[in-house]
Tab-separated table of C-alpha atoms and ligand atoms in Angstrom:
chain	number	residue	atom	x	y	z
A	30	MET	CA	-3.836	12.352	-9.366
A	31	GLU	CA	-6.963	14.206	-10.466
A	32	LYS	CA	-5.458	14.714	-13.928
A	33	ILE	CA	-4.546	11.025	-14.102
A	34	THR	CA	-7.978	9.787	-13.012
A	35	SER	CA	-9.575	12.169	-15.467
A	36	LEU	CA	-7.355	10.899	-18.317
A	37	CYS	CA	-8.139	7.284	-17.324
A	38	LYS	CA	-11.880	7.948	-17.558
A	39	ARG	CA	-11.821	10.238	-20.607
A	40	ARG	CA	-9.671	7.946	-22.714
A	41	GLY	CA	-11.309	4.649	-21.792
A	42	PHE	CA	-8.713	3.181	-19.440
A	43	ILE	CA	-10.905	2.902	-16.343
A	44	TYR	CA	-14.631	3.237	-15.706
A	45	GLN	CA	-16.419	3.375	-12.364
A	46	GLY	CA	-18.033	-0.017	-11.683
A	47	SER	CA	-21.825	-0.091	-12.308
A	48	ASP	CA	-21.545	3.456	-13.599
A	49	ILE	CA	-25.070	3.728	-15.060
A	50	TYR	CA	-26.504	2.817	-11.631
A	51	GLY	CA	-24.623	5.631	-9.958
A	52	GLY	CA	-21.376	3.712	-9.393
A	53	MET	CA	-20.431	1.118	-6.778
A	54	ALA	CA	-17.858	1.964	-4.100
A	55	GLY	CA	-14.529	0.196	-4.480
A	56	MET	CA	-15.301	-1.247	-7.930
A	57	TYR	CA	-13.720	-0.299	-11.230
A	58	ASP	CA	-13.898	-1.682	-14.760
A	59	PHE	CA	-10.983	-1.649	-17.178
A	60	GLY	CA	-11.969	-0.063	-20.495
A	61	PRO	CA	-10.577	-0.798	-23.982
A	62	TYR	CA	-7.122	0.768	-23.416
A	63	GLY	CA	-7.090	-0.203	-19.738
A	64	VAL	CA	-7.487	-3.892	-20.439
A	65	GLU	CA	-4.629	-3.746	-22.970
A	66	LEU	CA	-2.303	-2.074	-20.473
A	67	LEU	CA	-3.401	-4.475	-17.726
A	68	ASN	CA	-2.811	-7.512	-19.956
A	69	ASN	CA	0.608	-6.193	-20.974
A	70	ILE	CA	1.618	-5.737	-17.319
A	71	LYS	CA	0.442	-9.281	-16.580
A	72	ARG	CA	2.251	-10.685	-19.622
A	73	GLU	CA	5.533	-8.993	-18.659
A	74	TRP	CA	5.175	-10.154	-15.063
A	75	TRP	CA	4.502	-13.716	-16.239
A	76	LYS	CA	7.481	-13.590	-18.605
A	77	GLU	CA	9.704	-12.592	-15.685
A	78	HIS	CA	8.410	-15.119	-13.167
A	79	VAL	CA	7.539	-18.173	-15.242
A	80	GLN	CA	8.859	-18.031	-18.797
A	81	ASN	CA	12.360	-16.781	-17.923
A	82	LYS	CA	12.852	-18.695	-14.688
A	83	ASP	CA	14.187	-22.255	-14.532
A	84	ASN	CA	12.585	-23.197	-11.264
A	85	TYR	CA	9.173	-21.550	-11.346
A	86	VAL	CA	5.894	-22.852	-12.744
A	87	GLY	CA	2.546	-21.141	-13.197
A	88	LEU	CA	-0.884	-21.947	-11.793
A	89	ASP	CA	-4.476	-20.793	-12.044
A	90	SER	CA	-6.568	-22.085	-9.161
A	91	ALA	CA	-10.351	-21.954	-8.709
A	92	MET	CA	-11.593	-18.933	-6.814
A	93	PHE	CA	-14.027	-20.886	-4.661
A	94	LYS	CA	-12.355	-23.146	-2.153
A	95	ASP	CA	-13.428	-25.460	0.620
A	96	PRO	CA	-14.417	-23.024	3.433
A	97	ARG	CA	-12.012	-24.836	5.772
A	98	VAL	CA	-9.182	-23.296	3.735
A	99	TRP	CA	-9.979	-19.902	5.277
A	100	ASP	CA	-10.084	-21.377	8.803
A	101	ALA	CA	-6.680	-22.957	8.208
A	102	SER	CA	-5.211	-19.780	6.721
A	103	GLY	CA	-6.375	-17.770	9.737
A	104	HIS	CA	-8.649	-15.497	7.695
A	105	THR	CA	-11.983	-16.393	9.310
A	106	SER	CA	-10.586	-15.482	12.724
A	107	GLY	CA	-7.727	-13.040	12.171
A	108	PHE	CA	-8.382	-11.135	8.962
A	109	SER	CA	-10.136	-8.043	10.198
A	110	ASP	CA	-9.885	-4.275	10.327
A	111	PRO	CA	-10.945	-2.255	13.373
A	112	LEU	CA	-14.182	-0.438	12.544
A	113	SER	CA	-16.003	2.361	14.322
A	114	GLU	CA	-18.884	4.553	13.228
A	115	CYS	CA	-19.485	8.267	13.663
A	116	LYS	CA	-22.576	8.546	15.879
A	117	LYS	CA	-23.706	11.704	14.119
A	118	CYS	CA	-23.481	10.822	10.395
A	119	ASN	CA	-22.813	7.045	10.490
A	120	THR	CA	-19.593	7.333	8.470
A	121	ARG	CA	-17.444	4.248	9.056
A	122	ILE	CA	-13.798	4.790	9.897
A	123	ARG	CA	-10.832	2.424	10.010
A	124	VAL	CA	-9.610	3.009	13.527
A	125	ASP	CA	-5.980	1.948	12.882
A	126	LYS	CA	-5.715	4.409	9.965
A	127	GLU	CA	-7.263	7.283	11.947
A	128	LEU	CA	-4.994	6.546	14.926
A	129	GLY	CA	-2.032	6.411	12.514
A	130	ARG	CA	-2.877	9.914	11.294
A	131	ILE	CA	-2.304	11.260	14.829
A	132	GLY	CA	0.872	9.206	15.274
A	133	VAL	CA	-0.537	6.300	17.315
A	134	THR	CA	0.173	2.709	16.197
A	135	ALA	CA	-2.476	0.018	16.583
A	136	ASP	CA	-0.833	-3.399	16.328
A	137	GLU	CA	-2.403	-5.854	13.824
A	138	LYS	CA	-2.576	-8.477	16.573
A	139	MET	CA	-4.479	-6.371	19.127
A	140	SER	CA	-7.733	-7.790	20.507
A	141	GLU	CA	-10.991	-5.840	20.364
A	142	VAL	CA	-10.622	-4.984	24.067
A	143	GLU	CA	-7.096	-3.644	23.560
A	144	LEU	CA	-8.162	-1.645	20.510
A	145	ASN	CA	-11.056	-0.095	22.396
A	146	ALA	CA	-8.750	0.901	25.253
A	147	LEU	CA	-6.317	2.535	22.803
A	148	PHE	CA	-9.135	4.256	20.882
A	149	ASP	CA	-10.765	5.558	24.082
A	150	GLU	CA	-7.434	7.037	25.145
A	151	HIS	CA	-6.987	8.980	21.897
A	152	LYS	CA	-10.394	9.464	20.298
A	153	SER	CA	-10.845	13.013	21.539
A	154	LYS	CA	-8.172	13.937	18.951
A	155	ILE	CA	-9.963	12.144	16.103
A	156	LYS	CA	-12.630	13.832	13.991
A	157	CYS	CA	-15.116	12.191	11.642
A	158	PRO	CA	-13.671	12.729	8.136
A	159	LYS	CA	-17.163	13.589	6.841
A	160	CYS	CA	-18.897	15.749	9.456
A	161	GLY	CA	-16.122	16.578	11.925
A	162	ALA	CA	-17.956	15.099	14.949
A	163	THR	CA	-15.911	13.375	17.658
A	164	ASP	CA	-18.441	10.861	18.992
A	165	PHE	CA	-17.852	7.278	17.837
A	166	THR	CA	-19.262	3.788	18.495
A	167	PRO	CA	-17.022	1.197	20.216
A	168	VAL	CA	-14.437	-0.486	17.973
A	169	ARG	CA	-15.458	-3.756	16.337
A	170	ALA	CA	-13.019	-6.133	14.624
A	171	PHE	CA	-14.665	-6.303	11.210
A	172	ASN	CA	-13.836	-9.439	9.196
A	173	LEU	CA	-12.860	-8.592	5.623
A	174	LEU	CA	-13.776	-11.897	3.975
A	175	VAL	CA	-16.639	-11.686	1.469
A	176	LYS	CA	-19.193	-14.473	2.009
A	177	THR	CA	-21.312	-16.069	-0.698
A	178	ASN	CA	-23.883	-18.879	-0.789
A	179	MET	CA	-22.332	-20.785	-3.712
A	180	GLY	CA	-23.521	-24.400	-3.522
A	181	ASP	CA	-25.777	-23.714	-0.518
A	182	PHE	CA	-29.319	-24.688	-1.582
A	183	THR	CA	-30.896	-24.396	1.873
A	184	GLY	CA	-31.770	-20.727	1.323
A	185	LYS	CA	-30.637	-20.094	4.911
A	186	ASN	CA	-26.981	-19.218	4.265
A	187	GLU	CA	-25.972	-21.897	6.752
A	188	THR	CA	-22.841	-23.028	4.953
A	189	PRO	CA	-21.161	-19.940	3.537
A	190	VAL	CA	-18.199	-20.126	1.227
A	191	TYR	CA	-15.837	-17.225	0.787
A	192	LEU	CA	-14.433	-15.300	-2.104
A	193	PRO	CA	-10.632	-15.360	-1.824
A	194	GLY	CA	-9.315	-12.831	0.699
A	195	GLU	CA	-5.889	-13.354	-0.878
A	196	ALA	CA	-5.121	-15.132	-4.148
A	197	CYS	CA	-2.115	-17.093	-2.874
A	198	GLN	CA	-4.051	-19.764	-0.948
A	199	GLY	CA	-4.618	-21.680	-4.205
A	200	ILE	CA	-0.855	-22.066	-4.493
A	201	TYR	CA	-0.530	-23.692	-1.045
A	202	LEU	CA	-3.426	-26.041	-1.836
A	203	ASN	CA	-1.618	-27.201	-4.966
A	204	PHE	CA	1.900	-27.461	-3.557
A	205	LYS	CA	1.649	-31.250	-3.289
A	206	ASN	CA	0.020	-31.573	-6.742
A	207	VAL	CA	2.861	-29.626	-8.331
A	208	VAL	CA	5.533	-31.672	-6.542
A	209	ASP	CA	3.811	-34.926	-7.542
A	210	THR	CA	3.219	-34.022	-11.192
A	211	THR	CA	6.211	-31.913	-12.260
A	212	ARG	CA	9.974	-32.150	-11.886
A	213	MET	CA	10.091	-29.214	-9.477
A	214	LYS	CA	12.419	-29.767	-6.531
A	215	VAL	CA	12.828	-27.494	-3.508
A	216	PRO	CA	13.859	-24.720	-3.872
A	217	PHE	CA	11.226	-23.845	-6.462
A	218	GLY	CA	8.453	-21.348	-6.981
A	219	ILE	CA	4.836	-21.206	-8.123
A	220	ALA	CA	3.446	-18.060	-9.744
A	221	GLN	CA	-0.190	-17.091	-10.072
A	222	ILE	CA	-2.306	-14.088	-10.986
A	223	GLY	CA	-5.669	-14.263	-9.273
A	224	LYS	CA	-8.553	-12.209	-7.942
A	225	ALA	CA	-9.001	-11.221	-4.311
A	226	PHE	CA	-11.976	-9.665	-2.561
A	227	ARG	CA	-12.056	-7.721	0.688
A	228	ASN	CA	-14.882	-5.938	2.439
A	229	GLU	CA	-12.722	-2.829	2.780
A	230	ILE	CA	-14.289	-0.424	5.274
A	231	SER	CA	-13.339	2.645	3.271
A	232	PRO	CA	-12.321	1.953	-0.317
A	233	ARG	CA	-10.445	5.029	-1.478
A	234	ASN	CA	-7.923	6.598	-3.785
A	235	PHE	CA	-9.182	5.277	-7.097
A	236	LEU	CA	-7.577	1.891	-7.874
A	237	PHE	CA	-5.456	1.983	-4.721
A	238	ARG	CA	-7.933	0.476	-2.278
A	239	THR	CA	-10.776	-1.425	-3.911
A	240	ARG	CA	-13.025	-4.262	-2.784
A	241	GLU	CA	-12.218	-6.450	-5.774
A	242	PHE	CA	-8.671	-6.571	-7.110
A	243	GLU	CA	-6.116	-8.853	-8.710
A	244	GLN	CA	-2.885	-10.022	-7.164
A	245	ALA	CA	0.227	-11.241	-8.968
A	246	ASP	CA	1.818	-13.666	-6.507
A	247	THR	CA	4.877	-15.836	-6.314
A	248	GLN	CA	5.479	-18.347	-3.549
A	249	TYR	CA	9.036	-19.677	-3.329
A	250	PHE	CA	9.476	-22.907	-1.360
A	251	VAL	CA	12.827	-23.331	0.433
A	252	ARG	CA	14.373	-25.680	2.999
A	253	PRO	CA	13.624	-24.685	6.594
A	254	ASN	CA	15.899	-21.872	7.781
A	255	GLU	CA	17.236	-21.301	4.269
A	256	ASN	CA	15.012	-18.257	3.881
A	257	LYS	CA	17.217	-15.243	4.540
A	258	GLU	CA	19.443	-15.210	1.449
A	259	ALA	CA	16.606	-16.127	-0.927
A	260	TYR	CA	14.372	-13.476	0.664
A	261	GLU	CA	16.958	-10.761	0.088
A	262	LYS	CA	17.493	-11.863	-3.532
A	263	ILE	CA	13.755	-11.906	-4.263
A	264	ARG	CA	13.315	-8.473	-2.699
A	265	GLN	CA	16.012	-6.949	-4.895
A	266	GLU	CA	14.725	-8.718	-8.024
A	267	ARG	CA	11.231	-7.362	-7.545
A	268	PHE	CA	12.502	-3.794	-7.105
A	269	ALA	CA	14.689	-4.149	-10.220
A	270	TRP	CA	11.716	-5.417	-12.262
A	271	TYR	CA	9.779	-2.191	-11.733
A	272	VAL	CA	12.792	-0.176	-12.864
A	273	LYS	CA	13.202	-2.445	-15.899
A	274	MET	CA	9.544	-1.813	-16.738
A	275	GLY	CA	10.239	1.920	-16.836
A	276	ILE	CA	9.364	3.191	-13.351
A	277	LYS	CA	11.777	5.838	-12.082
A	278	ALA	CA	13.846	4.400	-9.222
A	279	ALA	CA	13.425	7.664	-7.297
A	280	ASN	CA	9.674	6.924	-7.100
A	281	LEU	CA	10.232	3.523	-5.474
A	282	ARG	CA	11.380	2.588	-2.021
A	283	PHE	CA	11.399	-0.313	0.418
A	284	LYS	CA	9.620	-0.156	3.736
A	285	GLN	CA	9.929	-2.798	6.411
A	286	HIS	CA	6.847	-3.582	8.503
A	287	ASP	CA	7.237	-3.163	12.222
A	288	ASN	CA	3.663	-4.315	12.625
A	289	LEU	CA	3.486	-7.852	11.185
A	290	VAL	CA	0.354	-9.640	9.907
A	291	PHE	CA	-0.442	-12.964	11.494
A	292	TYR	CA	1.319	-15.153	8.920
A	293	ALA	CA	4.578	-13.224	8.462
A	294	SER	CA	7.892	-13.336	10.322
A	295	ASP	CA	9.318	-10.523	8.202
A	296	ALA	CA	7.643	-8.236	5.693
A	297	TRP	CA	8.816	-5.491	3.361
A	298	ASP	CA	6.735	-3.407	1.032
A	299	ILE	CA	7.821	-1.914	-2.227
A	300	GLU	CA	6.230	1.507	-2.076
A	301	TYR	CA	5.491	3.789	-5.001
A	302	ASN	CA	5.331	7.555	-4.752
A	303	TYR	CA	1.722	8.003	-5.921
A	304	PRO	CA	0.840	11.561	-7.006
A	305	SER	CA	-1.184	13.280	-4.253
A	306	TYR	CA	-1.035	10.296	-1.850
A	307	GLY	CA	2.768	10.024	-1.613
A	308	PHE	CA	4.675	6.800	-0.942
A	309	ASP	CA	2.406	3.847	-0.229
A	310	GLU	CA	2.431	0.070	-0.612
A	311	MET	CA	2.400	-1.390	-4.119
A	312	GLU	CA	3.738	-4.867	-3.359
A	313	GLY	CA	4.221	-6.925	-0.214
A	314	ILE	CA	7.179	-9.314	0.159
A	315	HIS	CA	6.614	-11.682	3.043
A	316	ASP	CA	8.652	-14.309	4.837
A	317	ARG	CA	5.832	-16.735	5.740
A	318	THR	CA	8.045	-19.505	7.218
A	319	ASP	CA	6.179	-22.833	7.430
A	320	TYR	CA	2.922	-21.200	8.572
A	321	ASP	CA	0.767	-21.944	5.528
A	322	LEU	CA	1.686	-25.537	4.745
A	323	THR	CA	1.642	-26.458	8.453
A	324	GLN	CA	-1.836	-24.994	8.848
A	325	HIS	CA	-3.192	-26.740	5.737
A	326	MET	CA	-1.622	-30.034	6.810
A	327	LYS	CA	-3.338	-29.732	10.196
A	328	HIS	CA	-6.760	-28.769	8.827
A	329	SER	CA	-6.825	-31.101	5.797
A	330	THR	CA	-5.000	-33.959	7.595
A	331	VAL	CA	-3.037	-34.543	4.365
A	332	ASP	CA	0.730	-34.950	4.780
A	333	LEU	CA	2.292	-31.917	3.099
A	334	ASN	CA	5.863	-32.804	4.022
A	335	TYR	CA	8.320	-32.631	1.168
A	336	THR	CA	10.729	-35.538	0.767
A	337	ASP	CA	14.190	-34.596	-0.478
A	338	PRO	CA	14.793	-36.923	-3.465
A	339	HIS	CA	18.535	-37.220	-2.693
A	340	THR	CA	18.669	-37.538	1.085
A	341	GLY	CA	15.170	-38.810	1.913
A	342	GLU	CA	14.879	-36.017	4.494
A	343	LYS	CA	11.275	-34.919	5.152
A	344	TYR	CA	10.296	-31.396	5.994
A	345	ILE	CA	7.666	-28.677	5.582
A	346	PRO	CA	9.191	-26.098	3.230
A	347	TRP	CA	9.284	-22.457	4.246
A	348	ILE	CA	7.699	-19.937	1.940
A	349	LEU	CA	8.808	-16.568	0.615
A	350	GLU	CA	5.994	-14.620	-0.957
A	351	THR	CA	5.772	-11.683	-3.341
A	352	SER	CA	2.288	-10.253	-3.751
A	353	ALA	CA	1.552	-7.234	-5.920
A	354	GLY	CA	-1.844	-5.681	-6.548
A	355	LEU	CA	-2.419	-5.250	-10.282
A	356	GLY	CA	-4.553	-2.136	-9.705
A	357	ARG	CA	-1.796	-0.482	-7.694
A	358	MET	CA	0.792	-1.460	-10.325
A	359	PHE	CA	-1.475	-0.101	-13.079
A	360	LEU	CA	-1.837	3.191	-11.221
A	361	ALA	CA	1.925	3.408	-10.663
A	362	PHE	CA	2.758	2.703	-14.308
A	363	ILE	CA	0.280	5.317	-15.544
A	364	SER	CA	1.348	7.878	-12.926
A	365	ASP	CA	5.027	7.422	-13.707
A	366	ALA	CA	4.420	7.716	-17.445
A	367	TYR	CA	2.139	10.755	-17.228
A	368	THR	CA	3.984	13.751	-18.684
A	369	GLU	CA	3.052	17.217	-19.780
A	370	ASP	CA	5.667	18.655	-22.116
A	371	GLU	CA	6.127	20.927	-25.069
A	372	LEU	CA	6.605	19.671	-28.580
A	373	GLY	CA	6.849	21.902	-31.658
A	374	GLY	CA	5.741	24.892	-29.591
A	375	GLU	CA	2.591	23.160	-28.312
A	376	THR	CA	1.960	21.691	-24.881
A	377	ARG	CA	0.796	18.119	-24.881
A	378	THR	CA	-0.079	15.311	-22.486
A	379	VAL	CA	1.833	12.138	-23.195
A	380	LEU	CA	2.007	8.759	-21.481
A	381	LYS	CA	5.666	7.769	-21.719
A	382	LEU	CA	4.952	4.117	-21.005
A	383	ALA	CA	7.628	1.543	-21.779
A	384	PRO	CA	6.700	0.525	-25.357
A	385	ARG	CA	6.202	-3.091	-24.252
A	386	LEU	CA	3.430	-1.917	-21.886
A	387	ALA	CA	1.721	0.543	-24.235
A	388	PRO	CA	-1.897	-0.457	-25.026
A	389	ILE	CA	-1.494	0.350	-28.738
A	390	LYS	CA	1.929	-0.178	-30.284
A	391	CYS	CA	1.364	1.590	-33.579
A	392	ALA	CA	-1.261	3.881	-35.092
A	393	VAL	CA	-1.651	4.078	-38.855
A	394	PHE	CA	-2.923	7.215	-40.613
A	395	PRO	CA	-3.671	8.165	-44.202
A	396	LEU	CA	-2.415	11.739	-44.609
A	397	LEU	CA	-5.841	12.788	-45.933
A	398	LYS	CA	-9.188	11.179	-45.276
A	399	ASN	CA	-10.741	12.197	-48.585
A	400	LYS	CA	-8.166	10.551	-50.879
A	401	PRO	CA	-9.335	6.967	-51.410
A	402	GLU	CA	-5.933	5.824	-52.702
A	403	LEU	CA	-4.225	7.024	-49.463
A	404	VAL	CA	-6.915	5.428	-47.304
A	405	ALA	CA	-6.673	2.130	-49.194
A	406	LYS	CA	-2.873	1.999	-48.806
A	407	ALA	CA	-3.134	2.922	-45.107
A	408	ARG	CA	-5.690	0.133	-44.596
A	409	GLU	CA	-3.287	-2.284	-46.289
A	410	VAL	CA	-0.400	-1.275	-43.966
A	411	PHE	CA	-2.724	-1.431	-40.955
A	412	ALA	CA	-3.890	-4.944	-41.945
A	413	MET	CA	-0.261	-6.068	-42.178
A	414	LEU	CA	0.829	-4.601	-38.797
A	415	ARG	CA	-2.213	-5.652	-36.755
A	416	THR	CA	-1.381	-9.341	-37.265
A	417	GLU	CA	1.737	-8.701	-35.124
A	418	PHE	CA	0.643	-6.234	-32.434
A	419	MET	CA	-2.217	-4.012	-31.247
A	420	CYS	CA	-2.634	-1.263	-33.829
A	421	GLU	CA	-5.164	1.454	-34.445
A	422	PHE	CA	-6.336	3.050	-37.683
A	423	ASP	CA	-7.198	6.739	-37.443
A	424	ASP	CA	-8.310	9.101	-40.177
A	425	ASN	CA	-10.227	11.553	-37.990
A	426	GLY	CA	-9.190	15.224	-37.935
A	427	ASN	CA	-5.773	16.446	-39.024
A	428	VAL	CA	-2.567	14.490	-38.446
A	429	GLY	CA	-1.509	16.782	-35.567
A	430	LYS	CA	-4.713	15.958	-33.659
A	431	ARG	CA	-4.237	12.269	-34.319
A	432	TYR	CA	-0.701	12.474	-32.892
A	433	ARG	CA	-2.042	14.181	-29.734
A	434	ARG	CA	-4.676	11.461	-29.288
A	435	GLN	CA	-2.073	8.714	-29.598
A	436	ASP	CA	0.372	10.549	-27.280
A	437	GLU	CA	-2.305	10.655	-24.584
A	438	ILE	CA	-2.711	6.886	-24.631
A	439	GLY	CA	1.021	6.225	-24.896
A	440	THR	CA	1.283	4.849	-28.464
A	441	PRO	CA	5.032	4.683	-29.195
A	442	PHE	CA	4.757	4.837	-32.995
A	443	CYS	CA	2.547	6.559	-35.554
A	444	VAL	CA	2.871	5.656	-39.214
A	445	THR	CA	1.599	8.047	-41.909
A	446	ILE	CA	0.869	7.093	-45.495
A	447	ASP	CA	1.350	10.063	-47.832
A	448	PHE	CA	1.610	10.745	-51.552
A	449	ASP	CA	5.260	9.675	-51.632
A	450	THR	CA	4.144	6.262	-50.370
A	451	LEU	CA	2.082	6.012	-53.561
A	452	GLY	CA	5.073	6.981	-55.698
A	453	GLU	CA	4.676	10.747	-56.216
A	454	ASN	CA	8.417	10.766	-55.689
A	455	PRO	CA	9.343	7.433	-57.316
A	456	ASP	CA	12.378	7.020	-55.039
A	457	LEU	CA	10.055	6.957	-52.033
A	458	LEU	CA	7.495	4.484	-53.400
A	459	ASN	CA	6.260	2.142	-50.623
A	460	THR	CA	7.912	4.132	-47.871
A	461	VAL	CA	6.083	5.796	-44.946
A	462	THR	CA	6.919	8.181	-42.127
A	463	ILE	CA	7.195	6.709	-38.648
A	464	ARG	CA	7.032	9.095	-35.713
A	465	ASP	CA	8.516	8.519	-32.289
A	466	ARG	CA	6.166	9.392	-29.393
A	467	ASP	CA	8.789	10.763	-27.019
A	468	THR	CA	10.884	12.895	-29.366
A	469	GLY	CA	8.254	13.642	-32.006
A	470	GLU	CA	10.928	12.902	-34.621
A	471	GLN	CA	9.922	11.315	-37.890
A	472	GLN	CA	11.916	9.102	-40.198
A	473	ARG	CA	11.137	7.517	-43.522
A	474	MET	CA	11.077	3.773	-43.711
A	475	LYS	CA	10.186	1.045	-46.184
A	476	ILE	CA	6.821	-0.560	-45.424
A	477	GLU	CA	8.509	-3.958	-45.478
A	478	ASP	CA	10.836	-2.879	-42.615
A	479	LEU	CA	8.107	-1.598	-40.274
A	480	THR	CA	7.246	-4.860	-38.536
A	481	ASN	CA	10.809	-5.669	-37.516
A	482	TYR	CA	11.558	-2.101	-36.483
A	483	ILE	CA	8.547	-1.952	-34.152
A	484	LYS	CA	9.080	-5.489	-32.891
A	485	LYS	CA	12.637	-4.639	-31.846
A	486	ALA	CA	11.492	-1.500	-30.038
A	487	ILE	CA	8.784	-3.164	-27.968
A	488	VAL	CA	10.633	-6.152	-26.479
B	519	GAP	N1	-0.965	-12.848	0.095
B	519	GAP	C1	-0.472	-11.723	0.773
B	519	GAP	C2	-1.355	-10.567	0.733
B	519	GAP	O1	-2.472	-10.608	0.275
B	519	GAP	P1	-1.402	-8.025	1.266
B	519	GAP	O2	-0.275	-7.118	1.703
B	519	GAP	O3	-2.655	-8.003	2.041
B	519	GAP	O4	-0.765	-9.463	1.241
B	519	GAP	C3	-0.746	-7.787	-1.255
B	519	GAP	O5	-1.724	-7.724	-0.252
B	519	GAP	C4	-0.943	-6.679	-2.256
B	519	GAP	O6	-2.281	-6.680	-2.730
B	519	GAP	C5	-0.738	-5.286	-1.688
B	519	GAP	O7	0.625	-4.933	-1.695
B	519	GAP	C6	-1.538	-4.438	-2.647
B	519	GAP	O8	-0.798	-4.165	-3.824
B	519	GAP	C7	-2.686	-5.358	-3.022
B	519	GAP	N2	-3.893	-5.000	-2.236
B	519	GAP	C8	-4.191	-5.369	-0.968
B	519	GAP	N3	-5.381	-4.862	-0.605
B	519	GAP	C9	-5.851	-4.164	-1.660
B	519	GAP	C10	-7.035	-3.417	-1.919
B	519	GAP	N4	-8.004	-3.313	-1.030
B	519	GAP	N5	-7.164	-2.813	-3.127
B	519	GAP	C11	-6.213	-2.929	-4.059
B	519	GAP	N6	-5.075	-3.625	-3.891
B	519	GAP	C12	-4.899	-4.248	-2.707
């Protein structure tokens, strides 16, 4: 993981948030290549869940919501992590995680009193991760919602609003709007990619646990009690999508929760085998029953019953949710693609990303930097290709170095303009070499065929 984080920083995928001020815990910025990879992951996810699905539509809801939303969802009361502090060095620990490390399970639904009893029983075996001391403050249920004063002009923070603790709430708020304004009929789904914010006690492991992150969510609305079959299908589809996007199946696994969050009646994670950390949650798939719409109906007093257009039957649909953190997906895609191999007798680092996810699809080089006619032709080819996909022009250093640079960022194709392109060998006029990232093999191709060749390879 150290090599991967170092590559991410060195090559402009990820920067520490507020870097020039010393960095801010749990915050990361996506750099020039990072934002391309992130956007490609989002685009592929959207293609799968909206574009290629008959009964799904997309949504983008406002981040700020009526604060009552978070009362209805259960987040103002039940969305907390158990926090304790080392009395010697004031390091904050997440009690459930520390108990987990010594094999003790703290149930999500435990009260503060119950958590304290459990912690007292076992805390002699727990050491402060920073200073090793064993003296801790009592456990406090620490609410993870991030409060802001948006729209509060009193200056007293009397009416806080919250940043979204989970992105999906916007979907529940718009369920009725979608039913009323589209031809969607139950069963149907709504997909959304949105930001979430959590006051994580100990952000850690690079992009894995941050305080600001994005979630790619689908909520599938079904008739009451018709959840089981659809849930199983959705679970399998989500697993298959990761494999289709190039992740090795051996690095993925399902894990069922035995410790359910307050809204779920069944929950499975898709875990990825992160380097150094091992298998951990990348996506949560939750059977939320009628919890969300029932709660919002109660708190908003708006009737959220769905009326079956054929039978007239009224009911609150049940919901099956998939929720994947984009940061965790990003980390999994990069980790899975990261390869050190040998090519032409040299070791190299290469990101073997699925071409459709690669930040740059094609790099264009003039063989020599100091031959204006080569540079001009390379610029012409570059100008043609960049109208179709993300391309990069590079004339720095020798061609071997340029290949290495592109390998490191996962560029599937490198095109070189040489003297034959200019007609030194008349049979090869207007042809170029195109090199494959994974095999290093080069073939000669007409310039006019490049666009279609690359297009076919990146779908
Ligand atoms: N709407 C359901 C929900 O939010 P969750 O299991 O809390 O469920 C879903 O979160 C996904 O969001 C997780 O599987 C993970 O990928 C991502 N996620 C959650 N907390 C995160 C954090 N602090 N940093 C980065 N990603 C996070």
